[in-house]
Amino acid sequence: MPEGHTIHRQARLQTERFVGEPLAVSSPQGRFSLGAEALDGHSIEDIEPRGKHLFYTWDHGQLLHVHLGLFGRFRTYRDDPPPPTEGTRLALRSNTATTYLSGPTICALLDEAQRDRIIARLGPDPLSTVTDDEAVRHIEDYLSRRSSPVSAALLDQQVIAGIGNVYRSELLFLTGIDPRTPSNKVSSEQIAELWAETVRQLRVGERSGRIVTTRPEHVGVRRRSDIRRGDRAYVYKRQGEACRMCGTTIRMTEAAGRKVWWCPECQGKS
DNA sequence: GCTGCATGATGAA
DNA sequence: TCATCCTGCAGCA
């Protein structure tokens, strides 16, 4: 679930459901009890997504920081929520909705200086208001200074904030870039295209709540909504299978300690 | 029931 | 590069 699109989607949905009314806040699991106590009965004024981070501003000035990490998950219920599971770190309850957070890497109160430091370390967020020129310039600047593979750079949140391991493989495929290309050998045109594709894809992900990068005509259906579960990606986790574009066998390698999949024919021929 | 793996990130070595 | 933290689930006995 959790790449940048999930975070922005949650910010949007939770804003609709929770902002502006007093909430019952608790930590059924107990690991955030003190924090929950400090928030209980107060209301959220603002929820700000940045890359994979969520920052909640409360009416009494408290700041809540949530990062889902690899396992974190929000579960939201409109009417009668089931009892929270044992692992529920944070429960937010309004009159009409309940959200349970489990498995986050971070769920903690912080101050403005700490928040600002986190934000300062992040590259442009494709779902926030940054101009394309600024973003491309930032990425170009960063990539030009390194010779490590572009696939490693793409997981670095300082380069682009919000890309994770699924989008990494898919975006490199969609832009025809070989994942092993040294960062400083990626052309300006490719960087501009990579950014545009990133914005496009994360917007689709934010709206649909899932990562779907394939186009209907490439997976044998008419409409995007008909795309089957196993057909949502061009290369991610498809090692040994045929490329949906050219039929070449998809390959896998590792970069930045995580798996990357790519098509040796569609990527890196330029 | 147990094992391994996963859309993440950090700090030590 | 490795170990570590966070949870859930598929696959297997």
Short mmCIF file of C-alpha atoms (C1' of nucleotides) in Angstrom, two decimals:
data_model
loop_
_atom_site.label_atom_id
_atom_site.label_comp_id
_atom_site.label_asym_id
_atom_site.label_seq_id
_atom_site.Cartn_x
_atom_site.Cartn_y
_atom_site.Cartn_z
CA MET A 1 0.00 0.00 0.00
CA PRO A 2 2.21 2.78 1.20
CA GLU A 3 3.94 4.85 -1.46
CA GLY A 4 3.30 8.58 -1.82
CA HIS A 5 -0.08 8.15 -3.48
CA THR A 6 -1.41 6.35 -0.38
CA ILE A 7 -0.30 9.13 1.90
CA HIS A 8 -1.93 11.86 -0.15
CA ARG A 9 -5.10 9.85 -0.50
CA GLN A 10 -5.26 9.28 3.24
CA ALA A 11 -4.69 12.98 3.88
CA ARG A 12 -7.57 13.84 1.58
CA LEU A 13 -9.98 11.24 2.97
CA GLN A 14 -9.10 11.85 6.60
CA THR A 15 -9.48 15.59 6.08
CA GLU A 16 -13.04 15.01 4.87
CA ARG A 17 -13.84 12.69 7.73
CA PHE A 18 -12.07 14.14 10.73
CA VAL A 19 -10.94 17.73 10.42
CA GLY A 20 -12.77 20.28 12.54
CA GLU A 21 -14.54 18.20 15.15
CA PRO A 22 -13.48 16.87 18.52
CA LEU A 23 -12.14 13.33 18.28
CA ALA A 24 -11.78 10.44 20.64
CA VAL A 25 -8.13 9.45 20.37
CA SER A 26 -6.68 6.31 21.87
CA SER A 27 -3.94 3.75 21.47
CA PRO A 28 -5.48 0.31 21.97
CA GLN A 29 -2.07 -1.27 21.55
CA GLY A 30 -0.66 1.01 24.23
CA ARG A 31 2.50 2.05 22.44
CA PHE A 32 1.18 5.55 21.78
CA SER A 33 -0.82 5.98 24.98
CA LEU A 34 0.85 9.16 26.17
CA GLY A 35 0.52 10.80 22.78
CA ALA A 36 -3.09 9.71 22.42
CA GLU A 37 -3.86 11.16 25.84
CA ALA A 38 -2.42 14.50 24.76
CA LEU A 39 -4.72 14.53 21.70
CA ASP A 40 -7.90 13.00 23.07
CA GLY A 41 -10.88 15.31 22.87
CA HIS A 42 -9.15 17.77 20.58
CA SER A 43 -9.71 18.35 16.90
CA ILE A 44 -7.45 18.28 13.86
CA GLU A 45 -7.03 21.56 12.03
CA ASP A 46 -4.95 20.38 9.14
CA ILE A 47 -3.45 17.23 7.64
CA GLU A 48 -0.40 17.75 5.49
CA PRO A 49 1.07 14.99 3.31
CA ARG A 50 4.72 15.27 2.26
CA GLY A 51 6.25 12.41 0.35
CA LYS A 52 5.54 9.42 2.57
CA HIS A 53 5.01 11.50 5.71
CA LEU A 54 1.79 12.77 7.27
CA PHE A 55 1.72 15.74 9.61
CA TYR A 56 -1.42 16.48 11.64
CA THR A 57 -1.85 19.90 13.20
CA TRP A 58 -4.22 19.91 16.19
CA ASP A 59 -6.29 22.77 17.58
CA HIS A 60 -4.10 23.07 20.69
CA GLY A 61 -0.91 23.27 18.67
CA GLN A 62 0.22 19.68 18.97
CA LEU A 63 1.78 18.07 15.90
CA LEU A 64 1.37 14.39 15.09
CA HIS A 65 3.76 12.65 12.72
CA VAL A 66 2.85 9.38 10.99
CA HIS A 67 5.00 7.35 8.62
CA LEU A 68 3.61 4.03 7.47
CA GLY A 69 6.91 2.39 6.61
CA LEU A 70 6.59 -0.94 4.89
CA PHE A 71 3.77 -2.39 6.97
CA GLY A 72 1.75 0.53 8.17
CA ARG A 73 -1.91 0.63 7.30
CA PHE A 74 -4.99 2.76 7.91
CA ARG A 75 -8.36 1.09 8.14
CA THR A 76 -11.41 3.31 8.09
CA TYR A 77 -15.00 2.49 9.00
CA ARG A 78 -18.04 4.65 8.47
CA ASP A 79 -20.63 3.21 10.77
CA ASP A 80 -20.05 0.55 13.40
CA PRO A 81 -16.34 -0.09 13.59
CA PRO A 82 -15.21 -3.56 14.63
CA PRO A 83 -13.22 -3.58 17.86
CA PRO A 84 -9.62 -2.52 17.24
CA THR A 85 -7.14 -5.31 16.69
CA GLU A 86 -4.34 -5.85 19.17
CA GLY A 87 -1.88 -4.05 16.94
CA THR A 88 -3.85 -0.83 16.63
CA ARG A 89 -1.36 1.89 17.51
CA LEU A 90 -3.77 4.78 17.03
CA ALA A 91 -7.54 5.02 16.88
CA LEU A 92 -9.31 8.20 15.76
CA ARG A 93 -13.05 8.37 16.30
CA SER A 94 -15.51 11.07 15.24
CA ASN A 95 -19.28 10.82 15.42
CA THR A 96 -19.42 9.28 11.98
CA ALA A 97 -16.10 7.61 11.25
CA THR A 98 -13.31 5.63 12.83
CA THR A 99 -9.77 5.07 11.60
CA TYR A 100 -7.34 2.50 12.96
CA LEU A 101 -3.62 2.78 12.31
CA SER A 102 -1.49 -0.34 12.62
CA GLY A 103 2.14 -1.12 11.95
CA PRO A 104 3.53 2.38 11.34
CA THR A 105 7.25 3.01 11.46
CA ILE A 106 6.48 6.35 13.11
CA CYS A 107 3.51 7.55 15.12
CA ALA A 108 4.74 10.29 17.41
CA LEU A 109 4.25 13.85 18.55
CA LEU A 110 6.90 16.33 17.45
CA ASP A 111 7.56 20.04 17.38
CA GLU A 112 7.71 22.40 14.43
CA ALA A 113 11.48 22.40 14.24
CA GLN A 114 11.56 18.62 13.99
CA ARG A 115 8.89 18.65 11.32
CA ASP A 116 10.71 21.32 9.34
CA ARG A 117 13.91 19.30 9.46
CA ILE A 118 12.13 16.27 8.04
CA ILE A 119 10.52 18.29 5.27
CA ALA A 120 13.80 19.99 4.42
CA ARG A 121 15.35 16.60 3.67
CA LEU A 122 12.69 15.71 1.09
CA GLY A 123 12.89 16.22 -2.64
CA PRO A 124 9.93 17.54 -4.66
CA ASP A 125 6.65 15.78 -4.00
CA PRO A 126 4.88 15.00 -7.29
CA LEU A 127 1.50 15.40 -5.62
CA SER A 128 2.22 18.75 -4.01
CA THR A 129 2.39 22.16 -5.54
CA VAL A 130 5.88 22.45 -6.90
CA THR A 131 6.46 23.79 -10.38
CA ASP A 132 7.72 21.24 -12.88
CA ASP A 133 10.72 23.41 -13.63
CA GLU A 134 11.79 23.52 -10.01
CA ALA A 135 11.34 19.81 -9.62
CA VAL A 136 13.25 18.90 -12.76
CA ARG A 137 16.07 21.27 -11.83
CA HIS A 138 16.31 19.71 -8.38
CA ILE A 139 16.41 16.16 -9.72
CA GLU A 140 18.89 17.06 -12.43
CA ASP A 141 21.15 18.72 -9.92
CA TYR A 142 21.06 15.73 -7.64
CA LEU A 143 21.56 13.07 -10.32
CA SER A 144 24.41 14.96 -11.95
CA ARG A 145 26.44 14.59 -8.75
CA ARG A 146 26.30 10.82 -8.54
CA SER A 147 27.48 7.89 -10.57
CA SER A 148 25.47 5.25 -8.69
CA PRO A 149 22.63 3.67 -10.68
CA VAL A 150 19.58 5.81 -11.31
CA SER A 151 17.45 3.01 -9.84
CA ALA A 152 19.19 3.51 -6.50
CA ALA A 153 18.70 7.28 -6.65
CA LEU A 154 14.98 6.89 -7.27
CA LEU A 155 14.44 5.33 -3.85
CA ASP A 156 16.23 8.22 -2.19
CA GLN A 157 13.51 10.52 -0.87
CA GLN A 158 15.82 13.50 -1.29
CA VAL A 159 15.55 13.09 -5.06
CA ILE A 160 11.78 12.67 -5.38
CA ALA A 161 9.61 12.32 -2.28
CA GLY A 162 7.01 9.60 -2.46
CA ILE A 163 8.39 7.06 -4.92
CA GLY A 164 8.65 3.53 -3.57
CA ASN A 165 9.75 0.21 -4.93
CA VAL A 166 6.75 -0.43 -7.17
CA TYR A 167 6.76 2.97 -8.84
CA ARG A 168 10.53 2.86 -9.19
CA SER A 169 10.47 -0.12 -11.54
CA GLU A 170 7.35 1.02 -13.33
CA LEU A 171 8.53 4.60 -13.93
CA LEU A 172 11.86 3.47 -15.31
CA PHE A 173 10.02 1.14 -17.67
CA LEU A 174 7.55 3.81 -18.76
CA THR A 175 10.38 6.20 -19.56
CA GLY A 176 12.61 3.60 -21.21
CA ILE A 177 15.52 4.06 -18.82
CA ASP A 178 17.80 1.12 -18.00
CA PRO A 179 17.86 0.88 -14.19
CA ARG A 180 21.62 0.35 -14.24
CA THR A 181 22.29 3.68 -15.96
CA PRO A 182 24.63 5.83 -13.86
CA SER A 183 22.64 8.73 -12.42
CA ASN A 184 24.88 11.32 -14.08
CA LYS A 185 24.32 9.73 -17.49
CA VAL A 186 20.58 10.27 -17.48
CA SER A 187 19.78 13.03 -19.97
CA SER A 188 17.82 16.20 -19.23
CA GLU A 189 15.09 15.03 -21.58
CA GLN A 190 14.82 11.76 -19.72
CA ILE A 191 14.65 13.53 -16.38
CA ALA A 192 11.86 15.81 -17.61
CA GLU A 193 10.00 12.82 -18.91
CA LEU A 194 10.57 10.87 -15.71
CA TRP A 195 9.14 13.71 -13.63
CA ALA A 196 6.09 14.12 -15.89
CA GLU A 197 5.43 10.39 -15.77
CA THR A 198 5.83 10.35 -12.00
CA VAL A 199 3.25 13.10 -11.56
CA ARG A 200 0.88 11.35 -13.95
CA GLN A 201 1.19 7.96 -12.29
CA LEU A 202 0.96 9.11 -8.70
CA ARG A 203 -2.19 11.08 -9.55
CA VAL A 204 -3.78 7.94 -10.94
CA GLY A 205 -2.69 6.07 -7.81
CA GLU A 206 -4.04 8.73 -5.48
CA ARG A 207 -7.43 8.69 -7.16
CA SER A 208 -7.81 4.94 -7.42
CA GLY A 209 -6.12 3.98 -4.18
CA ARG A 210 -3.89 1.46 -5.90
CA ILE A 211 -0.92 1.37 -8.19
CA VAL A 212 -2.05 0.72 -11.75
CA THR A 213 0.47 1.74 -14.37
CA THR A 214 -0.67 -0.43 -17.26
CA ARG A 215 -2.86 0.80 -20.06
CA PRO A 216 -5.98 -1.21 -20.90
CA GLU A 217 -4.86 -2.00 -24.44
CA HIS A 218 -1.68 -3.63 -23.19
CA VAL A 219 -3.48 -6.07 -20.93
CA GLY A 220 -6.32 -7.02 -23.22
CA VAL A 221 -9.22 -5.06 -21.76
CA ARG A 222 -11.18 -1.99 -22.88
CA ARG A 223 -11.34 0.14 -19.78
CA ARG A 224 -8.92 0.92 -16.99
CA SER A 225 -11.48 -0.27 -14.47
CA ASP A 226 -11.41 -3.74 -16.08
CA ILE A 227 -7.68 -4.27 -15.50
CA ARG A 228 -7.19 -7.47 -13.55
CA ARG A 229 -5.29 -7.67 -10.33
CA GLY A 230 -2.24 -9.40 -11.83
CA ASP A 231 -2.10 -7.00 -14.76
CA ARG A 232 -1.54 -3.72 -12.94
CA ALA A 233 2.20 -3.46 -13.62
CA TYR A 234 4.45 -3.72 -16.67
CA VAL A 235 7.50 -5.12 -14.92
CA TYR A 236 7.19 -5.10 -11.12
CA LYS A 237 7.50 -8.69 -9.80
CA ARG A 238 7.31 -10.07 -13.34
CA GLN A 239 10.73 -11.67 -13.60
CA GLY A 240 10.76 -14.37 -16.28
CA GLU A 241 7.47 -13.25 -17.79
CA ALA A 242 7.04 -11.65 -21.19
CA CYS A 243 7.16 -7.88 -21.55
CA ARG A 244 3.67 -6.59 -22.25
CA MET A 245 5.07 -4.29 -24.94
CA CYS A 246 7.62 -6.40 -26.80
CA GLY A 247 7.52 -9.94 -25.43
CA THR A 248 11.11 -9.95 -24.20
CA THR A 249 11.70 -11.76 -20.91
CA ILE A 250 11.56 -9.41 -17.89
CA ARG A 251 14.71 -9.38 -15.79
CA MET A 252 15.41 -8.58 -12.14
CA THR A 253 18.37 -7.07 -10.38
CA GLU A 254 19.01 -5.29 -7.08
CA ALA A 255 19.70 -1.64 -6.44
CA ALA A 256 19.84 0.10 -3.07
CA GLY A 257 19.27 -3.31 -1.50
CA ARG A 258 15.91 -3.89 -3.13
CA LYS A 259 14.66 -5.63 -6.22
CA VAL A 260 14.16 -3.85 -9.51
CA TRP A 261 12.56 -5.39 -12.57
CA TRP A 262 13.04 -4.22 -16.14
CA CYS A 263 12.73 -5.09 -19.81
CA PRO A 264 16.15 -5.27 -21.48
CA GLU A 265 14.58 -4.47 -24.84
CA CYS A 266 12.35 -1.53 -23.95
CA GLN A 267 14.81 0.05 -21.54
CA GLY A 268 18.30 1.22 -22.20
CA LYS A 269 18.42 1.06 -25.96
CA SER A 270 18.83 4.80 -26.34
"C1'" DG B 1 1.89 -23.57 13.37
"C1'" DC B 2 6.08 -22.04 11.08
"C1'" DT B 3 8.84 -19.56 7.46
"C1'" DG B 4 9.76 -16.03 4.46
"C1'" DC B 5 8.68 -12.18 2.23
"C1'" DA B 6 6.75 -7.31 1.43
"C1'" DT B 7 4.72 -0.84 -1.71
"C1'" DG B 8 10.31 1.66 4.19
"C1'" DA B 9 14.06 3.80 6.54
"C1'" DT B 10 17.79 4.12 9.91
"C1'" DG B 11 21.96 3.57 12.38
"C1'" DA B 12 26.14 1.00 13.08
"C1'" DA B 13 30.16 -1.15 10.81
"C1'" DT C 1 26.43 -3.69 3.42
"C1'" DC C 2 24.06 -5.49 7.41
"C1'" DA C 3 20.88 -5.69 11.36
"C1'" DT C 4 17.00 -3.85 13.09
"C1'" DC C 5 12.22 -2.08 13.82
"C1'" DC C 6 7.22 -2.26 12.35
"C1'" DT C 7 2.72 -6.21 10.76
"C1'" DG C 8 0.10 -9.41 7.82
"C1'" DC C 9 -0.25 -12.89 4.57
"C1'" DA C 10 0.73 -16.70 1.41
"C1'" DG C 11 2.69 -20.95 1.15
"C1'" DC C 12 3.88 -24.85 3.25
"C1'" DA C 13 4.02 -28.75 6.76
#
